[in-house]
XYZ file of C-alpha atoms in Angstrom:
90
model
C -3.956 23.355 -7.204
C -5.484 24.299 -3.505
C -8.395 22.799 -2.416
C -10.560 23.345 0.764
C -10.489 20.801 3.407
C -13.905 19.960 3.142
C -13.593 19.618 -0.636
C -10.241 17.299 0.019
C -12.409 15.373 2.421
C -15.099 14.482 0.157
C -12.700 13.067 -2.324
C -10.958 11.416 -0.069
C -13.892 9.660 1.310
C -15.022 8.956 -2.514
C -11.363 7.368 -3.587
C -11.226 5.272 -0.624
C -14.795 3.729 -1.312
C -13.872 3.186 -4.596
C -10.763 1.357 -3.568
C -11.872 -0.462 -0.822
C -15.027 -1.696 -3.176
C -12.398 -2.905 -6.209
C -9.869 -4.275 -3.845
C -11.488 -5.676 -0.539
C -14.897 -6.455 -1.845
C -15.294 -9.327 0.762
C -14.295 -6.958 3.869
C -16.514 -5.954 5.592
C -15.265 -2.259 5.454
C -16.445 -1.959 1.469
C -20.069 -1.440 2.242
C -19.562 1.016 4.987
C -20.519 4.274 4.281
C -17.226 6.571 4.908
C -17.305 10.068 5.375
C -14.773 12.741 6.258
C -15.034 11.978 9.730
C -14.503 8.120 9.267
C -11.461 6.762 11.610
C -9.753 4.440 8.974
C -8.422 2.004 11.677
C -11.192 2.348 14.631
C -14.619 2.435 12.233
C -13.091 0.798 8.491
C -10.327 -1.402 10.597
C -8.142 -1.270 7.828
C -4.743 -2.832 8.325
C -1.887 -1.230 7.582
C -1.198 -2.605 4.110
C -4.630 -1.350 3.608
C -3.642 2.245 4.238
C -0.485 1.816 2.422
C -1.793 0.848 -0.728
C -4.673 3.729 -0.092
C -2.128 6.109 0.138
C -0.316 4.847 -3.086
C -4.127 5.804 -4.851
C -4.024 9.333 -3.263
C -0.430 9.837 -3.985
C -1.028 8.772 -7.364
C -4.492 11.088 -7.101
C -3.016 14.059 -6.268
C 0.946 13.433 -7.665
C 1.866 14.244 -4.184
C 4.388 12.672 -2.011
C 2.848 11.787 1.191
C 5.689 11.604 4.448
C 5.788 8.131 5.830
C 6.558 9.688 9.247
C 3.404 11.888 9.281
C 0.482 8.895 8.837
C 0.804 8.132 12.775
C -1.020 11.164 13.247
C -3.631 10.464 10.226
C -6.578 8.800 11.537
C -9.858 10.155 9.567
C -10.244 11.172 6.128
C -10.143 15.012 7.717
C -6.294 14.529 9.333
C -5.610 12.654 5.755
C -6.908 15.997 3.964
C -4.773 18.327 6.097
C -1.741 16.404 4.887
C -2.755 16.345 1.455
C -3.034 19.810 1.583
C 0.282 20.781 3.481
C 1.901 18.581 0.455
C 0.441 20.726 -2.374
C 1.378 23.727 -0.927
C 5.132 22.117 -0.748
């Protein structure tokens, strides 16, 4: 299943609202409005057993396997979407 990176984006943004809004409902992250272009640590200041667990939900999203080495270069929902990609095409 290929998707654009826009489309990719989009969902992104969507599954990490949803999780930050079911699972950090006190942070003050949850009501932010995130985008494709959101930094997850800079603008959402997510920790990183925040991103871990969001990248459990996108795993699980997309039945990928995401490469632990790779998410020091992820930073918004776009860089997430290019590795998303790069691990369907796998």
């Amino acid at each position: 299943m290929e998707h654009s990176r826009a489309a990719v984006g989009e969902k992104l943004a969507e599954i990490l609202t949803i999780y930050l809004k079911h699972n950090w409902a006190d942070a003050p992250s949850s009501s932010k409005t995130i985008t494709p272009a959101t930094d997850m640590v800079t603008e959402l200041q997510l920790d990183s057993f925040q991103v871990m667990e969001f990248m459990l939900e996108v795993e699980d999203h997309y039945d990928i396997a995401v490469d632990l080495d790779s998410l020091s270069n992820i930073h918004t929902i776009n860089d997430l979407a290019a590795v998303v990609i790069a691990a369907q095409q796998d």
